[in-house]
mmCIF file of C-alpha atoms in Angstrom:
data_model
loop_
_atom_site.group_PDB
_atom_site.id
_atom_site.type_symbol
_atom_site.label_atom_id
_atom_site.label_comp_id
_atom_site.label_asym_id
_atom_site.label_seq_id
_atom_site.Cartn_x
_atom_site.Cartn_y
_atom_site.Cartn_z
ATOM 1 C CA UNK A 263 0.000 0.000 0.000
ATOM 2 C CA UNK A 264 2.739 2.478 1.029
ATOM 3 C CA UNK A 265 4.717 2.057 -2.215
ATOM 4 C CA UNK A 266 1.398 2.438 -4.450
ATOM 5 C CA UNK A 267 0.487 5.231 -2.851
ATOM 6 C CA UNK A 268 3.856 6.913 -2.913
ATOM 7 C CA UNK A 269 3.991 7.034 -6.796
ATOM 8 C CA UNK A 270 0.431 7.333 -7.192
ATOM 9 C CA UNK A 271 1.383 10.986 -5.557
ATOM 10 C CA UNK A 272 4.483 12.063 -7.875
ATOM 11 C CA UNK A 273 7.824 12.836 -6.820
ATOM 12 C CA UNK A 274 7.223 16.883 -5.332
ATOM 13 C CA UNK A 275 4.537 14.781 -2.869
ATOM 14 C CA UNK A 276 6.401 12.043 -2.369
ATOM 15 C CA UNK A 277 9.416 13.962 -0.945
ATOM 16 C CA UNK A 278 7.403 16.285 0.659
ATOM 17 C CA UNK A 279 5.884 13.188 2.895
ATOM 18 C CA UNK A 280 9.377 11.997 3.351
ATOM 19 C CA UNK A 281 10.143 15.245 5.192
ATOM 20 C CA UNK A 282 7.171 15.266 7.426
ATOM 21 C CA UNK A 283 7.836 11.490 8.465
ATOM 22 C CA UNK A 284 12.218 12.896 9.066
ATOM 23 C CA UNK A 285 10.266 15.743 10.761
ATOM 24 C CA UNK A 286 8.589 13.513 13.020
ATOM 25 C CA UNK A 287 10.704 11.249 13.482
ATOM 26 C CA UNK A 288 13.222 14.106 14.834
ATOM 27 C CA UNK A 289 10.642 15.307 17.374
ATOM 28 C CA UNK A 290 10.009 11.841 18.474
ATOM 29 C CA UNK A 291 13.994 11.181 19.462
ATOM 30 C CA UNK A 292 15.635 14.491 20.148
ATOM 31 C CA UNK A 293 14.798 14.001 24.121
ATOM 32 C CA UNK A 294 14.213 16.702 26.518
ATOM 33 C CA UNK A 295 16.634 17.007 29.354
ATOM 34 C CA UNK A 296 17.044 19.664 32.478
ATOM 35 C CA UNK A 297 19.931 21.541 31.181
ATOM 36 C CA UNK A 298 19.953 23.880 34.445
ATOM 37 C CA UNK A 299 19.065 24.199 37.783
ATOM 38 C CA UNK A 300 18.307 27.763 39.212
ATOM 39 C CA UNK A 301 18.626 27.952 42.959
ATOM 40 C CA UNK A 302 16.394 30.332 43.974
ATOM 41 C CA UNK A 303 15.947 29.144 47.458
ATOM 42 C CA UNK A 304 13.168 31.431 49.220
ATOM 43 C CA UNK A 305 9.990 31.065 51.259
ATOM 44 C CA UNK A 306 6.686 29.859 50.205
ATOM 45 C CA UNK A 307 5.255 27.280 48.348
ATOM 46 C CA UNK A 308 4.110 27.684 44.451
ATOM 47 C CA UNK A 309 1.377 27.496 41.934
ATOM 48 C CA UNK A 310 1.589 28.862 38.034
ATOM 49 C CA UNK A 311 4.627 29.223 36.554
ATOM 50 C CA UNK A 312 4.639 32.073 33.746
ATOM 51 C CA UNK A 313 6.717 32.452 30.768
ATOM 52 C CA UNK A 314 7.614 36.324 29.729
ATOM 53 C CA UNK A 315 8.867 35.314 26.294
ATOM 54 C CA UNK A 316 9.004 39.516 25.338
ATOM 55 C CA UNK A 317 11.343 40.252 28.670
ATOM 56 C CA UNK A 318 13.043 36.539 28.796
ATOM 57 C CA UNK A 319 11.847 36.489 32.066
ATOM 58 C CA UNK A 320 9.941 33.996 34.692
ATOM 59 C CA UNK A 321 7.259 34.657 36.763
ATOM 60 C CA UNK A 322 6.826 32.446 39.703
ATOM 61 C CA UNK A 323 3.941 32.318 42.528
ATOM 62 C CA UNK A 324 5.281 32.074 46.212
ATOM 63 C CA UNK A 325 2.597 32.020 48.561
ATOM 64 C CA UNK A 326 2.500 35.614 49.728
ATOM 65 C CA UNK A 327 4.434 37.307 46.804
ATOM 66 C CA UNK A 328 5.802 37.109 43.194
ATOM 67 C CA UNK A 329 9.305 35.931 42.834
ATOM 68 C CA UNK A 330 10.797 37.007 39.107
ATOM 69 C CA UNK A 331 13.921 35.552 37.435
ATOM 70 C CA UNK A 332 16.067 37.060 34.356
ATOM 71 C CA UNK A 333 16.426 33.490 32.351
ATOM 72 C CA UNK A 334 19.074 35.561 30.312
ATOM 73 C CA UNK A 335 21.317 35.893 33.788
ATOM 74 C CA UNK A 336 19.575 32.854 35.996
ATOM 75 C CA UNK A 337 18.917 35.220 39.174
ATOM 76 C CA UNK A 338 16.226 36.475 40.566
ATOM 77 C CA UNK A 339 15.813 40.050 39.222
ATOM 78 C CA UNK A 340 12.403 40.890 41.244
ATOM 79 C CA UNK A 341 9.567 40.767 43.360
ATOM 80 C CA UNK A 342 5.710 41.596 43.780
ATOM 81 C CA UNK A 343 5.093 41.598 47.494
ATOM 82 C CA UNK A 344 1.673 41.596 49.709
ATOM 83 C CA UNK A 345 -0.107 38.910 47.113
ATOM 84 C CA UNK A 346 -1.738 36.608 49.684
ATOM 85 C CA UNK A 347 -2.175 33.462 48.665
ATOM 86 C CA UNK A 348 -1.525 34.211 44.984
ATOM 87 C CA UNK A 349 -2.212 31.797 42.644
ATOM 88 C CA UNK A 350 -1.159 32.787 38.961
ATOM 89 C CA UNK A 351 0.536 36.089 36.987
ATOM 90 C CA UNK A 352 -1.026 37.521 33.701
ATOM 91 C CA UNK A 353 1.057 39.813 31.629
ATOM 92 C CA UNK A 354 -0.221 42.385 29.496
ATOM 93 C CA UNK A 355 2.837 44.095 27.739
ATOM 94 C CA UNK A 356 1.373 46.540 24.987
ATOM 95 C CA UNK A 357 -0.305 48.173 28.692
ATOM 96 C CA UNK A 358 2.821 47.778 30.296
ATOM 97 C CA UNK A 359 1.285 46.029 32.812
ATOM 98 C CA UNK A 360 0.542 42.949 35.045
ATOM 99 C CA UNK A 361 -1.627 41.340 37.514
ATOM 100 C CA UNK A 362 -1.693 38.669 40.179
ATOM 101 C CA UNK A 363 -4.011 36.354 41.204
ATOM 102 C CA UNK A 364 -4.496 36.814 44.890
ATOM 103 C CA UNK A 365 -6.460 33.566 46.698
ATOM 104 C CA UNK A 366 -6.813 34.574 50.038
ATOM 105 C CA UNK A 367 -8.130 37.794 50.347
ATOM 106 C CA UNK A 368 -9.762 37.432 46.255
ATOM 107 C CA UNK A 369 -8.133 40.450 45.085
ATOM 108 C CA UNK A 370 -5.834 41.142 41.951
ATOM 109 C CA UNK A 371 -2.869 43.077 42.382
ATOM 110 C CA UNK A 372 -1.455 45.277 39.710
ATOM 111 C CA UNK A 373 1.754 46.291 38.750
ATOM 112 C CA UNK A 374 4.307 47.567 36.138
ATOM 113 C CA UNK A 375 5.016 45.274 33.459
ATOM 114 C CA UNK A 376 9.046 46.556 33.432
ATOM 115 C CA UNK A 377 9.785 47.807 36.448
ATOM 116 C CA UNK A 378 7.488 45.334 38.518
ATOM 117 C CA UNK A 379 6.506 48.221 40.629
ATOM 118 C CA UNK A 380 2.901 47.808 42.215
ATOM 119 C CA UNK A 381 0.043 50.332 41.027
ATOM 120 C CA UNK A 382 -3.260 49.133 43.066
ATOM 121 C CA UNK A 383 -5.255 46.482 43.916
ATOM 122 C CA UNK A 384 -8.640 45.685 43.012
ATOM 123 C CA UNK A 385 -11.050 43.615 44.942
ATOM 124 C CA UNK A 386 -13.003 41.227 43.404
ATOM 125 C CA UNK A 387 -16.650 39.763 44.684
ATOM 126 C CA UNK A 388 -15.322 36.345 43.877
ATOM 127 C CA UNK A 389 -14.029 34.063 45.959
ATOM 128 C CA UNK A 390 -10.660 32.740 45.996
ATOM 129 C CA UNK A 391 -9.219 33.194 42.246
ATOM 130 C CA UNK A 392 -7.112 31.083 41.349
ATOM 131 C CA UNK A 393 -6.012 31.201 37.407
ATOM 132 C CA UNK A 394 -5.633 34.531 36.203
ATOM 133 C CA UNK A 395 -6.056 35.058 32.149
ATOM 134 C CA UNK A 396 -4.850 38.505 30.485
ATOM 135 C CA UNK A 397 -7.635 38.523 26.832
ATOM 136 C CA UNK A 398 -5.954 40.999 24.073
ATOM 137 C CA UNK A 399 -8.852 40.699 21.809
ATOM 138 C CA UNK A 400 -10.842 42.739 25.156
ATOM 139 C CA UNK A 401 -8.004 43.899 26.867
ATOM 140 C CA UNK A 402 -9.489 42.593 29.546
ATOM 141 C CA UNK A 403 -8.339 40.175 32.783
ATOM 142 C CA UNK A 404 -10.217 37.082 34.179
ATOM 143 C CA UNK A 405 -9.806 35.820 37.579
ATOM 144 C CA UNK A 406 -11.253 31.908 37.881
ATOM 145 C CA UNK A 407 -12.382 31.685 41.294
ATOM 146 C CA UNK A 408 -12.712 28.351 42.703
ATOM 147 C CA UNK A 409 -14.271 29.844 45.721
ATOM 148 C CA UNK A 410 -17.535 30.957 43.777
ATOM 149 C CA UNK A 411 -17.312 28.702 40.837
ATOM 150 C CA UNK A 412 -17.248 31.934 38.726
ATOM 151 C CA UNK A 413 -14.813 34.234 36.755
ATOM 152 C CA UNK A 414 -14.343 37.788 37.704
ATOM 153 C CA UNK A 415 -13.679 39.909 34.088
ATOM 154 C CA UNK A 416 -11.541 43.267 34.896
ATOM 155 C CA UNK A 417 -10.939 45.821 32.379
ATOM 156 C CA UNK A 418 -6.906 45.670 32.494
ATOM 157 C CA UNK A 419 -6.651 49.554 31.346
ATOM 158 C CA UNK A 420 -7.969 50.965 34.035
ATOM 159 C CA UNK A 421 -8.366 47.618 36.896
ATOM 160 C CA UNK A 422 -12.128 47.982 36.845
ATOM 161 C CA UNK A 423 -14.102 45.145 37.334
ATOM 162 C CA UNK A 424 -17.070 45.138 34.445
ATOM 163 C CA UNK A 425 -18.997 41.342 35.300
ATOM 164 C CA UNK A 426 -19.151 37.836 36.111
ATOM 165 C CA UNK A 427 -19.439 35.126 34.168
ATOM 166 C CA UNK A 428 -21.396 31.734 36.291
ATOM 167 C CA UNK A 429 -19.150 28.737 35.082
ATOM 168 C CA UNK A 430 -21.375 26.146 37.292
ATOM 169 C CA UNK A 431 -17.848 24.619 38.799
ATOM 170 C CA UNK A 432 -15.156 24.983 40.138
ATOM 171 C CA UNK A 433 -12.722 26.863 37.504
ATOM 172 C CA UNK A 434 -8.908 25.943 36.890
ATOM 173 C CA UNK A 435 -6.733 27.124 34.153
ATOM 174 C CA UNK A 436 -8.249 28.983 31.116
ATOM 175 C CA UNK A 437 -6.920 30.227 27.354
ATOM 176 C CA UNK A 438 -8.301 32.341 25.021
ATOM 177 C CA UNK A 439 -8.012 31.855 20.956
ATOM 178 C CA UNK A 440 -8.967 35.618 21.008
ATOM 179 C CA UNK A 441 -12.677 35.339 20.125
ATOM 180 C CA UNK A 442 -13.746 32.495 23.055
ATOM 181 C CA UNK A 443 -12.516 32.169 26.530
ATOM 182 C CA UNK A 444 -11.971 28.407 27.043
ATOM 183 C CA UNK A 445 -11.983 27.273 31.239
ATOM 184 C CA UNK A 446 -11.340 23.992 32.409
ATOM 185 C CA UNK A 447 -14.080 22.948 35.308
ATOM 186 C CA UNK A 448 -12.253 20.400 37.475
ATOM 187 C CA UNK A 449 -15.258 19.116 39.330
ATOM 188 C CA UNK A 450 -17.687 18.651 36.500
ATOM 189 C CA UNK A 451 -14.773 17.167 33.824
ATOM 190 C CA UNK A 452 -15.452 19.804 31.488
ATOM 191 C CA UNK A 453 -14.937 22.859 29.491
ATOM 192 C CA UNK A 454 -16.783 26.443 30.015
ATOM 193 C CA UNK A 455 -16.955 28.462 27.151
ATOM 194 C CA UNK A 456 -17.428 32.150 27.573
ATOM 195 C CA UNK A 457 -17.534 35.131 25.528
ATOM 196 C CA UNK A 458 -15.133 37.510 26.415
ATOM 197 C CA UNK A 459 -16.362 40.624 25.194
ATOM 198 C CA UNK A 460 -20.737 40.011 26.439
ATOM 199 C CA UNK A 461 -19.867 37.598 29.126
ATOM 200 C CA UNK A 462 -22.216 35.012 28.103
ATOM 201 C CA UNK A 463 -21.819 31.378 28.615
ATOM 202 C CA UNK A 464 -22.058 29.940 25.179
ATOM 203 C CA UNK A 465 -21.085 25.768 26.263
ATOM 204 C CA UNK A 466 -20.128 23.117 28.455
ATOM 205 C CA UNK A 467 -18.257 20.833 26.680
ATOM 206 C CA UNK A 468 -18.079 17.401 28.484
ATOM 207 C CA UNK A 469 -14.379 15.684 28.554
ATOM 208 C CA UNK A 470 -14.998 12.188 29.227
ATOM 209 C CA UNK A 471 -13.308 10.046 30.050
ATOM 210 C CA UNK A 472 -10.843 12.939 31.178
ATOM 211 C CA UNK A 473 -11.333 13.186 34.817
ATOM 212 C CA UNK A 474 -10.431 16.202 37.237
ATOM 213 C CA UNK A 475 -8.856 18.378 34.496
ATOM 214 C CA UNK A 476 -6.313 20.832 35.499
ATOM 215 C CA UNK A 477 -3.616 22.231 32.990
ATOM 216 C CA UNK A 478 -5.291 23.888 29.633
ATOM 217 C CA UNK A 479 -3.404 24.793 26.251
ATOM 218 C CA UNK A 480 -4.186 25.363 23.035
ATOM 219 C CA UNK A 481 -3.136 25.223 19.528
ATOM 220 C CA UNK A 482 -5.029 28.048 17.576
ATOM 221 C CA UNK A 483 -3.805 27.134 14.148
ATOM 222 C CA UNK A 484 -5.633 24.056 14.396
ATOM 223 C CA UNK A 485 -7.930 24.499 16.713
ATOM 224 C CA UNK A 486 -7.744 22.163 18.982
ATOM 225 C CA UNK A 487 -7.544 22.067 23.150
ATOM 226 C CA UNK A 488 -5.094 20.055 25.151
ATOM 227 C CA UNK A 489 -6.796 19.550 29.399
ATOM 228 C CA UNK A 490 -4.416 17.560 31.416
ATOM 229 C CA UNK A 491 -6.408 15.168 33.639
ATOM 230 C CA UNK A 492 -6.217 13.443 37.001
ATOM 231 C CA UNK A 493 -6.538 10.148 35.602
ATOM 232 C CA UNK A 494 -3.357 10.179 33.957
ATOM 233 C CA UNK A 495 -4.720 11.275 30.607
ATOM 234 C CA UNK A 496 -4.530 14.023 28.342
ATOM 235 C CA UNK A 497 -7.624 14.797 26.653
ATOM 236 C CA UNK A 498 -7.669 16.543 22.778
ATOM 237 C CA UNK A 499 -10.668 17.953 22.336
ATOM 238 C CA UNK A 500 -11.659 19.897 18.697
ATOM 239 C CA UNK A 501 -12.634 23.056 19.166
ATOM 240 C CA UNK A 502 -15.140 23.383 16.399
ATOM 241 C CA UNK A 503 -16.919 20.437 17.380
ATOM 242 C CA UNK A 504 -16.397 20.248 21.422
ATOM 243 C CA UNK A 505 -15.793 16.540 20.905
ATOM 244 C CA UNK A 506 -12.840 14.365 22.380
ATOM 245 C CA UNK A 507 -10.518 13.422 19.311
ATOM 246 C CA UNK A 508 -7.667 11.834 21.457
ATOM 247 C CA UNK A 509 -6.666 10.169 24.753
ATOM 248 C CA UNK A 510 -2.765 10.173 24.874
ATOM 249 C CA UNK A 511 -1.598 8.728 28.535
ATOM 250 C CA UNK A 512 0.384 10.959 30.552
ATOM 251 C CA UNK A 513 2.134 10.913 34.035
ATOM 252 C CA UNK A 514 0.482 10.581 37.480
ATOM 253 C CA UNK A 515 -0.318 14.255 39.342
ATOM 254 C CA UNK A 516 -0.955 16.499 36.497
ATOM 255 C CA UNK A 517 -1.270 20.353 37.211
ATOM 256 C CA UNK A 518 -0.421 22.271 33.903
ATOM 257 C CA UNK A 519 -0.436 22.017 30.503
ATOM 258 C CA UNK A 520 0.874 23.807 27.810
ATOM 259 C CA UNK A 521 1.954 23.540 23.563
ATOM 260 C CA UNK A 522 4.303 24.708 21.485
ATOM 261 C CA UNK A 523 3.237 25.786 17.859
ATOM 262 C CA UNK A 524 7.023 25.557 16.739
ATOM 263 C CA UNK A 525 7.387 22.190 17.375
ATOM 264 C CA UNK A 526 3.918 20.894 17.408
ATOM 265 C CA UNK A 527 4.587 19.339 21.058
ATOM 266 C CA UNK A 528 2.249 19.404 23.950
ATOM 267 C CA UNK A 529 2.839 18.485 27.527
ATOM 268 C CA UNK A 530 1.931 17.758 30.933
ATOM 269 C CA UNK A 531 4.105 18.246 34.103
ATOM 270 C CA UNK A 532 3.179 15.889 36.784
ATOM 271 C CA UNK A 533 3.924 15.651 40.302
ATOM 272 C CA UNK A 534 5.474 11.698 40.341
ATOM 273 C CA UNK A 535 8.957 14.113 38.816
ATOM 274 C CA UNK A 536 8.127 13.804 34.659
ATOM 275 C CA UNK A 537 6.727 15.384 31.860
ATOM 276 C CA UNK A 538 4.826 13.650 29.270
ATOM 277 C CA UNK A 539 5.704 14.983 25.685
ATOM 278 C CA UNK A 540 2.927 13.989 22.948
ATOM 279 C CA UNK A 541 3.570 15.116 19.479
ATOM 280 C CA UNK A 542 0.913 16.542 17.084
ATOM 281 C CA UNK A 543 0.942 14.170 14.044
ATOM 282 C CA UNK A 544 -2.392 15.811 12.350
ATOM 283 C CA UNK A 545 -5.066 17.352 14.317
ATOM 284 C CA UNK A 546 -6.403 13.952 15.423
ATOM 285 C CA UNK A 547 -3.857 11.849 15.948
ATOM 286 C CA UNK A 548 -1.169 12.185 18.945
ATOM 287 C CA UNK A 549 2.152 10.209 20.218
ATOM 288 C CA UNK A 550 3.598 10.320 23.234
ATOM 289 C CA UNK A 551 7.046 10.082 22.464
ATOM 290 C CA UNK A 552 9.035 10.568 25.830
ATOM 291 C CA UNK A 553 8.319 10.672 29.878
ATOM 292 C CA UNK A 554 11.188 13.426 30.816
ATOM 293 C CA UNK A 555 12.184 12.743 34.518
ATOM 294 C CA UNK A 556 12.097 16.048 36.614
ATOM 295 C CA UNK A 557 11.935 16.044 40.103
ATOM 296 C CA UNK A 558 9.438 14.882 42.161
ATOM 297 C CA UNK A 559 7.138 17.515 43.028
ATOM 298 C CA UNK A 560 7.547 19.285 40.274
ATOM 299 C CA UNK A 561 3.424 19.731 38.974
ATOM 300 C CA UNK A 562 3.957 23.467 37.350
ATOM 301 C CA UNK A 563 5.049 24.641 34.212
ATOM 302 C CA UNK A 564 5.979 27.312 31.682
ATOM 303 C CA UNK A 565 6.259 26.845 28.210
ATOM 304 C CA UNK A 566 8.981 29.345 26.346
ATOM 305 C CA UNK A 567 7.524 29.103 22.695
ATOM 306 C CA UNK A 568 10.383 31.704 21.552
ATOM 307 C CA UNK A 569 13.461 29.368 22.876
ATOM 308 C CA UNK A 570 11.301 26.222 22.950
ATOM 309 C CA UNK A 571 12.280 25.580 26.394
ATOM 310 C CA UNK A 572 10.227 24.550 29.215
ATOM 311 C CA UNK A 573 10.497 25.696 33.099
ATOM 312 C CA UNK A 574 9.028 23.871 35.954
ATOM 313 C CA UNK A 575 9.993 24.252 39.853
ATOM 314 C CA UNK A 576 9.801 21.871 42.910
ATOM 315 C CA UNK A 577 11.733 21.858 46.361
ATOM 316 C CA UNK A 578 12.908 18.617 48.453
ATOM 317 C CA UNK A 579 10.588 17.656 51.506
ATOM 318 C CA UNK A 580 11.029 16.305 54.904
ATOM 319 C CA UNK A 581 8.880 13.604 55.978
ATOM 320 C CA UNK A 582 4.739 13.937 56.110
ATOM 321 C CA UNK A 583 3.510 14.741 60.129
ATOM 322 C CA UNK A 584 0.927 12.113 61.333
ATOM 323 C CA UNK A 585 -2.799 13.100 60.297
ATOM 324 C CA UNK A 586 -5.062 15.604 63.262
ATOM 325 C CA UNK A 587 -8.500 15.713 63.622
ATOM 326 C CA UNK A 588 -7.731 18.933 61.771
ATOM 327 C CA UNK A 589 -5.333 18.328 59.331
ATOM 328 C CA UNK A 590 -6.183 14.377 57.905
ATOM 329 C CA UNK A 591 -3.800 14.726 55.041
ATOM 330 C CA UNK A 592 -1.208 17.013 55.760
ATOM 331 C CA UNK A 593 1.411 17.940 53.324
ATOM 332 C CA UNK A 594 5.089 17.067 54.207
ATOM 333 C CA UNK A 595 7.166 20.415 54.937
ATOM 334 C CA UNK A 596 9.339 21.972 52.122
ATOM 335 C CA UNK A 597 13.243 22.137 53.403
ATOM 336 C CA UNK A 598 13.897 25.562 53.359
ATOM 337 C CA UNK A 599 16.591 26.887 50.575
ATOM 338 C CA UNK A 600 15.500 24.026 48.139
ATOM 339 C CA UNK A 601 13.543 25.389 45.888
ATOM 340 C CA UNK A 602 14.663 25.098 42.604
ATOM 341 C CA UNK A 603 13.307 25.750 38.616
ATOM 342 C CA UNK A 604 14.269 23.334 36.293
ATOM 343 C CA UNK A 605 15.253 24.449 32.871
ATOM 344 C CA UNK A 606 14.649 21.803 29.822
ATOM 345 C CA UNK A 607 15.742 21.806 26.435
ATOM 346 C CA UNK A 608 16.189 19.229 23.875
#
């Protein structure tokens, strides 16, 4: 069949399948590695990690402020202070400006883009955002509040807050393709889809059998979604349609997702210590072609699509205290001065 079909298409066709297939075939085997460890040490824990591929820098959530690292020098270059319990960073550059998602006390903290100065804070009547979503197309910022199963929308030019948009769940990481705001709803294993601009709810698409989804990205060129899913899948869903088109596996402890148009990768980073790298054959069909060891802990991640290099960030832990009455599961203590981001490259 392959040989009939190759000169059945002519020699221009027939080479240019030849270079897809090298193409692929390089993607599949070129391995990504951690090339370099930045020791940032530090207090706090962590949440989104956020790629500045205009400044070359990294924006990384700490707990109670935003830690910010030159990738071009490896140090820590900045900080946002007084973010309780932030969750995520936006950046909107052509405003010269940025925001922070702040959990605990559901306000959104806004500062300068270059000199990471702070300029106000706006209070939200959400509860509890947690991803945070900069829209160009609106110029507008959405807070996902897992508190109030709702997004906040915030006009970024002036830090107003114009509406909210009832997702029915409880929200986690959302991308726009500048028309549609797409938002992952862990609890129901779906996606919310929102219009930006009125605010109306326009679907829920459901993501079976994804379950618990976390990490979103997207590829806008061909439209399709990639939701990163507690039970160790990755779900492709068509964004014309809504339907599921493929169920790669991934790693156990998935957080974030993200894609890369240049390469045509996407990936998850879970918390066992890997990322799973699946490769976008055609718009429907997917391979997972490596499981990059990481570090364990190390659920967050940043996609550079400029260098093609991803970031993720973990710490080493001491061992877990015995459950309370009050704390049943409690979380095993970071050792201070660990924390680390990972840099990966192929």
């Amino acid at each position: 069949m392959k040989s009939r079909l190759l000169s059945s298409l002519g020699t221009t066709a027939a080479m240019t399948l030849a270079a897809s297939s090298v193409l692929h075939a390089q993607a599949a085997t070129a391995g990504y590695h951690v090339i370099h460890r930045i020791n940032t040490g530090g207090e706090g824990g962590w949440d989104y990690v956020t790629a500045d591929p205009d400044g070359n820098r990294l924006f990384l959530s700490r707990g109670t402020h935003a830690m910010v690292i030159d990738l071009g020098r490896d140090s820590v270059v900045g900080d946002i202070p007084n973010t309780a319990g932030i969750h995520g960073v936006a950046l909107a550059p052509e405003l010269n400006r940025g925001f922070t998602s702040n959990g605990r006390d559901s306000s959104v903290t806004i500062f300068d883009y270059k000199t990471l100065a702070p300029i106000g804070v706006v209070k939200i009547p959400g509860r509890n955002p947690d991803a945070i979503l900069y829209d160009p197309a609106t110029k507008r910022v959405f807070t996902f509040n897992g508190g109030s199963s709702n997004a906040t929308a915030i006009d970024a030019t002036n830090g107003t807050v114009v509406g909210t948009v009832a997702l029915g769940g409880a929200p986690e990481t959302a991308v726009s393709d500048g028309g549609k705001v797409y938002a992952n709803i862990e609890d129901k294993s779906e996606i919310a889809i929102f219009d930006p601009k009125t605010l109306a709810v326009l679907a829920h698409w459901p993501l079976a059998p994804c379950e618990e989804p976390s990490g979103l990205a997207i590829d806008r060129v061909h439209q399709r979604l990639f939701a990163g899913c507690g039970n160790k899948t990755m779900a492709v869903v068509d964004m014309r349609t809504g339907k599921v088109v493929a169920t790669p596996p991934v790693g156990s402890g998935v957080d974030a997702a993200g894609f890369d148009p240049g390469t045509q990768l996407a990936f998850t980073s879970n918390g066992e210590g890997t990322i799973t790298v699946v490769h976008e054959d055609t718009p429907d069909k997917y391979t997972v072609v490596e499981t990059v060891p990481t570090q364990r802990g190390a659920r967050t991640m940043a996609v550079n699509p400029k260098t093609h290099r991803l970031y993720t960030v973990t710490a080493e832990f001491g061992p877990r205290p015995a459950p309370t009455a009050d704390r049943p599961r409690p979380r095993p203590p970071m050792i201070p001065g660990t924390f680390v981001v990972l840099e990966l490259d192929r």
